[in-house]
Coordinates of C-alpha atoms and ligand atoms in Angstrom, one line a residue:
X1 CA 18.1 -18.6 -21.6
X2 CA 14.5 -18.7 -20.5
X3 CA 15.5 -21.5 -18.2
X4 CA 12.8 -23.9 -19.3
X5 CA 10.0 -21.3 -19.1
X6 CA 7.9 -20.2 -22.1
X7 CA 8.5 -16.5 -21.4
X8 CA 11.0 -14.4 -19.7
X9 CA 8.2 -13.0 -17.7
X10 CA 7.4 -16.4 -16.2
X11 CA 11.0 -16.9 -15.4
X12 CA 11.3 -13.5 -13.7
X13 CA 8.1 -14.0 -11.7
X14 CA 9.6 -17.3 -10.5
X15 CA 12.9 -15.6 -9.6
X16 CA 11.3 -13.2 -7.2
X17 CA 12.1 -15.0 -3.9
X18 CA 15.8 -15.0 -4.9
X19 CA 15.6 -11.4 -6.1
X20 CA 14.1 -10.3 -2.8
X21 CA 16.6 -12.3 -0.7
X22 CA 19.5 -10.9 -2.8
X23 CA 18.3 -7.4 -2.3
X24 CA 18.4 -7.9 1.5
X25 CA 21.7 -9.6 1.4
X26 CA 24.5 -7.9 3.4
X27 CA 22.1 -5.1 4.5
X28 CA 20.9 -6.6 7.8
X29 CA 23.7 -7.3 10.3
X30 CA 23.8 -10.1 12.9
X31 CA 22.2 -7.9 15.5
X32 CA 19.2 -7.3 13.3
X33 CA 20.0 -3.7 12.4
X34 CA 20.3 -2.2 9.0
X35 CA 23.7 -1.4 7.5
X36 CA 23.4 0.8 4.5
X37 CA 27.0 2.2 4.4
X38 CA 26.9 2.0 0.6
X39 CA 24.4 4.9 0.7
X40 CA 27.0 7.5 0.9
X41 CA 24.7 10.2 2.3
X42 CA 26.0 10.6 5.9
X43 CA 23.6 9.8 8.8
X44 CA 24.1 13.4 10.0
X45 CA 22.6 14.7 6.7
X46 CA 19.8 12.1 6.9
X47 CA 18.9 13.3 10.4
X48 CA 18.5 16.8 9.1
X49 CA 16.1 15.9 6.3
X50 CA 12.6 17.2 6.8
X51 CA 10.8 15.9 3.8
X52 CA 11.1 13.0 1.3
X53 CA 10.0 13.3 -2.3
X54 CA 9.8 10.2 -4.5
X55 CA 9.9 10.4 -8.3
X56 CA 9.4 7.5 -10.7
X57 CA 7.3 6.2 -13.6
X58 CA 4.9 3.3 -14.2
X59 CA 5.5 0.3 -12.0
X60 CA 8.4 2.1 -10.2
X61 CA 5.9 4.9 -9.3
X62 CA 3.6 2.3 -7.7
X63 CA 6.6 1.1 -5.6
X64 CA 7.0 4.8 -4.6
X65 CA 3.3 5.1 -3.6
X66 CA 3.8 2.1 -1.3
X67 CA 7.0 3.5 0.1
X68 CA 5.1 6.6 1.2
X69 CA 3.1 4.6 3.7
X70 CA 6.3 3.1 5.1
X71 CA 8.3 6.3 5.2
X72 CA 5.6 8.3 6.9
X73 CA 4.8 5.6 9.4
X74 CA 8.4 4.8 10.4
X75 CA 9.9 8.2 10.2
X76 CA 7.0 10.6 10.8
X77 CA 8.4 12.8 8.0
X78 CA 6.1 13.9 5.2
X79 CA 6.6 12.1 1.9
X80 CA 5.3 13.0 -1.5
X81 CA 5.3 10.7 -4.5
X82 CA 5.0 12.2 -7.9
X83 CA 5.1 10.9 -11.5
X84 CA 8.5 12.0 -12.8
X85 CA 6.9 13.3 -16.0
X86 CA 4.8 15.8 -14.0
X87 CA 7.2 16.7 -11.3
X88 CA 9.4 19.5 -12.6
X89 CA 6.6 21.2 -14.5
X90 CA 4.8 22.2 -11.4
X91 CA 7.6 24.1 -9.8
X92 CA 8.0 21.7 -6.8
X93 CA 9.2 23.0 -3.5
X94 CA 12.7 21.5 -2.9
X95 CA 15.6 22.5 -0.8
X96 CA 18.8 21.0 0.7
X97 CA 16.7 19.4 3.5
X98 CA 14.6 17.5 1.0
X99 CA 15.6 13.9 0.3
X100 CA 14.6 13.0 -3.2
X101 CA 14.4 9.3 -4.1
X102 CA 14.4 8.3 -7.8
X103 CA 13.2 4.8 -8.4
X104 CA 14.1 3.1 -11.8
X105 CA 14.7 -0.4 -12.9
X106 CA 16.6 0.6 -16.1
X107 CA 18.3 3.7 -14.7
X108 CA 17.7 5.3 -18.1
X109 CA 14.1 6.5 -17.9
X110 CA 14.3 10.1 -19.3
X111 CA 11.4 11.5 -17.3
X112 CA 12.9 10.2 -14.0
X113 CA 16.4 11.5 -15.0
X114 CA 15.0 15.0 -15.8
X115 CA 13.2 15.0 -12.5
X116 CA 16.3 14.2 -10.5
X117 CA 18.4 16.8 -12.4
X118 CA 15.8 19.4 -11.5
X119 CA 15.9 18.3 -7.8
X120 CA 19.7 18.5 -7.7
X121 CA 19.6 22.0 -9.2
X122 CA 17.5 23.0 -6.2
X123 CA 20.1 21.7 -3.9
X124 CA 18.3 18.5 -2.8
X125 CA 20.1 15.3 -2.2
X126 CA 19.1 12.5 -4.6
X127 CA 19.1 8.8 -3.7
X128 CA 18.6 6.4 -6.6
X129 CA 17.0 3.0 -6.2
X130 CA 18.1 1.2 -9.3
X131 CA 18.6 -2.2 -10.8
X132 CA 21.2 -1.5 -13.4
X133 CA 24.8 -1.0 -12.4
X134 CA 26.4 2.1 -13.7
X135 CA 23.3 3.4 -15.6
X136 CA 22.7 7.1 -15.9
X137 CA 20.3 7.7 -13.0
X138 CA 22.6 6.3 -10.3
X139 CA 25.6 8.1 -12.0
X140 CA 23.8 11.4 -11.7
X141 CA 22.6 10.9 -8.1
X142 CA 24.3 11.6 -4.8
X143 CA 23.9 8.0 -3.7
X144 CA 22.4 4.7 -4.9
X145 CA 20.9 1.7 -3.3
X146 CA 21.0 -1.1 -5.9
X147 CA 18.2 -3.6 -6.2
X148 CA 19.6 -7.0 -6.9
X149 CA 16.9 -8.5 -9.1
X150 CA 19.3 -9.4 -11.9
X151 CA 18.6 -8.5 -15.5
X152 CA 14.9 -8.1 -16.2
X153 CA 14.2 -8.9 -19.9
X154 CA 10.4 -9.0 -20.1
X155 CA 9.0 -5.5 -20.8
X156 CA 6.5 -5.8 -18.0
X157 CA 8.3 -5.3 -14.7
X158 CA 7.8 -8.0 -12.0
X159 CA 10.9 -9.0 -10.0
X160 CA 12.3 -5.4 -10.3
X161 CA 9.1 -4.2 -8.6
X162 CA 9.4 -6.5 -5.7
X163 CA 13.0 -5.5 -5.1
X164 CA 12.1 -1.8 -5.4
X165 CA 9.7 -2.4 -2.6
X166 CA 12.4 -4.1 -0.5
X167 CA 14.8 -1.2 -1.2
X168 CA 12.1 1.3 -0.2
X169 CA 11.4 -0.5 3.0
X170 CA 15.1 -0.6 3.8
X171 CA 15.4 3.1 3.2
X172 CA 12.3 3.8 5.3
X173 CA 13.5 1.6 8.2
X174 CA 17.0 3.0 7.9
X175 CA 15.7 6.5 8.2
X176 CA 13.7 5.5 11.2
X177 CA 16.7 3.8 12.7
X178 CA 19.1 6.7 12.3
X179 CA 16.6 9.4 13.3
X180 CA 15.2 7.3 16.2
X181 CA 11.4 7.3 16.2
X182 CA 8.9 6.0 18.7
X183 CA 8.6 2.9 16.4
X184 CA 12.0 1.6 17.5
X185 CA 10.7 -1.8 18.6
X186 CA 8.5 -2.1 15.6
X187 CA 11.4 -1.4 13.3
X188 CA 13.4 -4.3 14.8
X189 CA 10.5 -6.6 14.4
X190 CA 9.8 -5.6 10.8
X191 CA 13.5 -6.0 9.8
X192 CA 13.1 -9.5 11.1
X193 CA 9.9 -10.1 9.1
X194 CA 11.5 -8.7 6.1
X195 CA 14.4 -11.1 6.4
X196 CA 11.9 -14.0 6.2
X197 CA 9.7 -12.6 3.4
X198 CA 11.3 -14.4 0.5
X199 CA 9.8 -17.6 1.9
X200 CA 6.4 -16.1 1.9
X201 CA 6.8 -15.0 -1.8
X202 CA 7.9 -18.6 -2.6
X203 CA 4.8 -19.9 -0.8
X204 CA 2.5 -17.7 -3.0
X205 CA 4.2 -18.9 -6.1
X206 CA 3.6 -22.5 -5.1
X207 CA -0.2 -21.9 -5.0
X208 CA -0.8 -20.1 -8.3
X209 CA -2.5 -22.8 -10.4
X210 CA -6.1 -21.8 -9.5
X211 CA -5.1 -18.2 -10.4
X212 CA -4.0 -19.3 -13.8
X213 CA -7.2 -21.3 -14.3
X214 CA -9.3 -18.3 -13.2
X215 CA -7.4 -16.0 -15.6
X216 CA -8.1 -18.3 -18.5
X217 CA -11.8 -18.3 -17.7
X218 CA -11.9 -14.5 -18.0
X219 CA -10.1 -14.3 -21.4
X220 CA -13.2 -12.9 -23.1
X221 CA -14.0 -10.2 -20.6
X222 CA -13.7 -6.5 -21.6
X223 CA -12.8 -5.0 -18.2
X224 CA -11.4 -5.9 -14.8
X225 CA -11.5 -3.6 -11.8
X226 CA -9.1 -3.7 -8.9
X227 CA -9.8 -2.4 -5.4
X228 CA -7.5 -1.8 -2.4
X229 CA -7.1 0.4 0.6
X230 CA -3.9 1.7 2.3
X231 CA -0.9 -0.1 0.7
X232 CA -3.4 -2.3 -1.1
X233 CA -4.4 0.7 -3.2
X234 CA -1.1 1.0 -5.1
X235 CA -1.2 -2.8 -5.4
X236 CA -4.5 -2.4 -7.2
X237 CA -3.0 0.2 -9.5
X238 CA -0.2 -2.2 -10.3
X239 CA -2.5 -5.1 -11.0
X240 CA -4.5 -2.9 -13.4
X241 CA -1.3 -1.7 -15.1
X242 CA -0.1 -5.2 -15.6
X243 CA -3.4 -6.2 -17.2
X244 CA -3.5 -3.2 -19.5
X245 CA 0.0 -3.7 -20.8
X246 CA -0.1 -7.5 -21.1
X247 CA -3.7 -8.4 -21.9
X248 CA -4.7 -5.2 -23.6
X249 CA -7.8 -5.1 -21.5
X250 CA -9.5 -2.2 -19.9
X251 CA -8.4 -2.3 -16.2
X252 CA -8.6 0.2 -13.4
X253 CA -7.4 0.3 -9.9
X254 CA -9.4 2.2 -7.3
X255 CA -9.1 3.1 -3.6
X256 CA -12.0 1.1 -2.2
X257 CA -13.2 4.1 -0.2
X258 CA -13.7 6.0 -3.5
X259 CA -16.2 3.4 -4.8
X260 CA -19.2 5.4 -3.6
X261 CA -17.9 8.6 -5.1
X262 CA -18.3 7.3 -8.6
X263 CA -16.7 4.0 -9.6
X264 CA -19.5 1.9 -8.1
X265 CA -21.6 3.0 -11.1
X266 CA -19.3 0.7 -13.2
X267 CA -20.3 -2.4 -11.3
X268 CA -22.7 -4.5 -13.3
X269 CA -23.5 -8.2 -13.5
X270 CA -20.4 -10.4 -13.8
X271 CA -17.8 -7.7 -13.9
X272 CA -14.6 -9.2 -12.4
X273 CA -13.4 -7.2 -9.4
X274 CA -10.2 -8.1 -7.7
X275 CA -10.0 -6.9 -4.1
X276 CA -6.8 -6.8 -2.1
X277 CA -7.8 -7.3 1.5
X278 CA -5.6 -5.9 4.3
X279 CA -4.7 -8.1 7.2
X280 CA -7.5 -8.5 9.8
X281 CA -4.8 -8.2 12.5
X282 CA -3.1 -4.8 13.0
X283 CA -5.2 -2.1 11.3
X284 CA -8.5 -4.1 11.6
X285 CA -10.6 -1.0 10.8
X286 CA -9.4 -1.1 7.2
X287 CA -10.1 -4.8 7.0
X288 CA -13.7 -4.3 8.2
X289 CA -14.3 -1.5 5.7
X290 CA -13.1 -3.5 2.8
X291 CA -15.3 -6.4 3.7
X292 CA -18.3 -4.1 3.5
X293 CA -17.0 -2.8 0.1
X294 CA -16.9 -6.4 -1.1
X295 CA -20.5 -7.0 0.1
X296 CA -21.6 -3.8 -1.7
X297 CA -20.1 -4.7 -5.1
X298 CA -21.3 -8.3 -4.8
X299 CA -24.8 -7.2 -4.1
X300 CA -24.6 -5.4 -7.4
X301 CA -23.6 -8.5 -9.3
X302 CA -19.8 -8.2 -9.4
X303 CA -17.8 -11.3 -9.6
X304 CA -15.5 -10.9 -6.6
X305 CA -11.9 -12.2 -6.8
X306 CA -10.6 -11.7 -3.2
X307 CA -7.0 -11.8 -2.2
X308 CA -6.9 -12.3 1.5
X309 CA -4.6 -13.5 4.2
X310 CA -4.7 -17.1 5.3
X311 CA -7.1 -17.5 8.2
X312 CA -9.2 -14.5 7.2
X313 CA -12.6 -16.1 7.4
X314 CA -14.7 -12.9 7.3
X315 CA -14.3 -12.6 3.5
X316 CA -15.3 -16.2 2.7
X317 CA -19.0 -15.6 2.3
X318 CA -18.5 -12.8 -0.3
X319 CA -15.7 -14.2 -2.4
X320 CA -16.6 -15.9 -5.7
X321 CA -12.9 -16.7 -6.0
X322 CA -10.5 -16.6 -3.0
X323 CA -6.8 -16.3 -3.4
X324 CA -4.9 -16.9 -0.2
X325 CA -1.6 -15.1 0.7
X326 CA 0.5 -15.7 3.8
X327 CA 0.1 -13.4 6.8
X328 CA 2.6 -10.5 6.8
X329 CA 2.8 -7.1 8.6
X330 CA 0.4 -4.7 6.9
X331 CA 3.1 -2.5 5.3
X332 CA 4.9 -5.5 3.8
X333 CA 1.8 -7.1 2.3
X334 CA 2.4 -5.7 -1.2
X335 CA 5.4 -8.1 -1.5
X336 CA 3.0 -11.1 -1.4
X337 CA -0.2 -9.5 -2.7
X338 CA 1.3 -8.4 -6.0
X339 CA 2.5 -11.8 -7.1
X340 CA -1.0 -13.3 -7.9
X341 CA -1.7 -10.2 -10.0
X342 CA 1.4 -10.7 -12.1
X343 CA 0.5 -14.3 -12.7
X344 CA -3.1 -13.4 -13.5
X345 CA -2.0 -10.8 -16.1
X346 CA 0.6 -13.1 -17.6
X347 CA -1.9 -15.9 -18.0
X348 CA -4.6 -13.7 -19.4
X349 CA -2.2 -12.3 -22.0
X350 CA -1.3 -15.9 -23.0
X351 CA -4.9 -16.9 -23.2
X352 CA -5.6 -13.9 -25.5
X353 CA -2.7 -14.9 -27.7
X354 CA -0.6 -11.8 -26.9
X355 CA 3.1 -11.5 -27.0
X356 CA 3.9 -11.7 -23.3
X357 CA 7.5 -10.5 -23.2
X358 CA 7.1 -7.8 -25.8
X359 CA 3.7 -6.2 -25.6
X360 CA 2.7 -4.0 -28.5
X361 CA 3.8 -0.4 -28.5
X362 CA 6.0 -0.7 -25.4
X363 CA 9.7 -0.6 -24.9
X364 CA 11.7 -1.9 -21.9
X365 CA 13.4 1.4 -21.3
X366 CA 11.8 4.7 -22.2
X367 CA 14.7 7.1 -23.0
X368 CA 12.5 9.8 -24.5
X369 CA 10.3 12.3 -22.6
Ligands
LIG401 C1 5.5 -1.7 -16.3 C2 6.8 -1.1 -16.6 C3 6.9 0.4 -16.8 C4 8.2 0.8 -16.0 C5 8.5 2.3 -16.2 C6 9.7 2.8 -15.5 O1 5.5 -3.0 -16.3 O2 7.7 -1.9 -16.8 O3 5.8 1.0 -16.3 O4 8.1 0.5 -14.7 O5 8.6 2.6 -17.6 O6 10.8 2.1 -15.9 P1 12.1 2.2 -15.1 O7 11.9 1.5 -13.8 O8 13.2 1.5 -15.9 O9 12.5 3.7 -14.8

C-alpha cells in the first residue's frame, strides 16, 4: 500500500507531479483557455464579484496566502485570507458580491465549515477547493473545484498542498479570464507554464539527495528559521509548519523584510536559516533585497540554506548550502520551492526517530473546533 516507500509521506511527496497534472487535466482546452464549467457559479456572477475572501486552516491556509498574490495580480480585486478559526469571530464584512473560497483537503475541518456557513448566511457565494469527493465542505458550498491529489494518508499534507495551489491558480486565472484584465497576454502565458509545471516538480524530486543529507546533519539542532518574500513568505511558513509537526523542532517562518524589525535578534552562530529566493527575472527588486538579507544573516553567523532558481549566481557567495529549483514564473514558484522543504522535514523527522506518518498529538482531519 505504501508502494515500496517506508512512509506514506514519502509516497505522497513522490506522487506530486501526477497530482499536479491530474488537477490540471480537462481544465485547459486546446486553445489554451481555462474551462471551469464544473464551477457552477455563472460567469455573470463572477463578473460582479468585488472582493475575494479565503478561509482555511494550517497548510491549506498557506495555499490561501499564496492565492492572494495570484488573485490580486491577475484580477485586480482585493483578496483577504483568514484563518478559518478566527474568521467569524471578528464580524467580517461579507455580502452577495463577496466570493468566499474555502480550501480543505479533507472537506471535514470544522473551523473551515463554520466559516463557510457564516459566509453563506451573509449571502456570499462559497467556492470550495477540496480533495475529498462528497465531503461536508463541498456539499455545503455553492460550488466546488476538486483537487485530484488522490487519497492523502500521511497526517502532514504534501501533495494536497501542491494541488490546492494549482486549484487556486486556476481560479485566479479564470477570474482574470472571465473578467478581462490588462494581464490577458500574461494569463495565456501562465496557463501554458502551468501545463508544464509537473515536469518541473519531477525535476526537483530527482535532485533531493543532498537535501536529505543536509537534513540528517541538522538532526541535533534546536531551531530552524525560514525566510521568504512575496509568495516565498507563505512558503517559509509552510516549511516551518512541516518541521514543527514532523520533527518537533522549533521553527519559524518570517517575511525577510521583517528581519530588521525583530527576528534578526534570533540569529546567532550556526543557526540554520532556510531562505527562499525569488526569481532574479521578473520582480528583480525582490531578488536583490533578499540577497542582501542573506548577506546580513550570514554576517551574523547563520548557516544559510538557500533555495534559488537555476542560473541565479548572485546567491552563490552567501550560500552555505544551495538547493536549486527550476526557473518558473514568480507566482508559480511555490509549486517547486515547497518540495525541498517537505523532503527536508520528512528526513529530519526520520533522523530524530519520529513517527513520520502519524506525528504525536495530531489527527488527519480536525472535526472539532
Ligand atoms: C499540516 C496539515 C494541517 C491541515 C489543516 C487543514 O500538514 O495537514 O495543517 O492542512 O488541518 O486540513 P484540511 O485541509 O483537511 O481542512
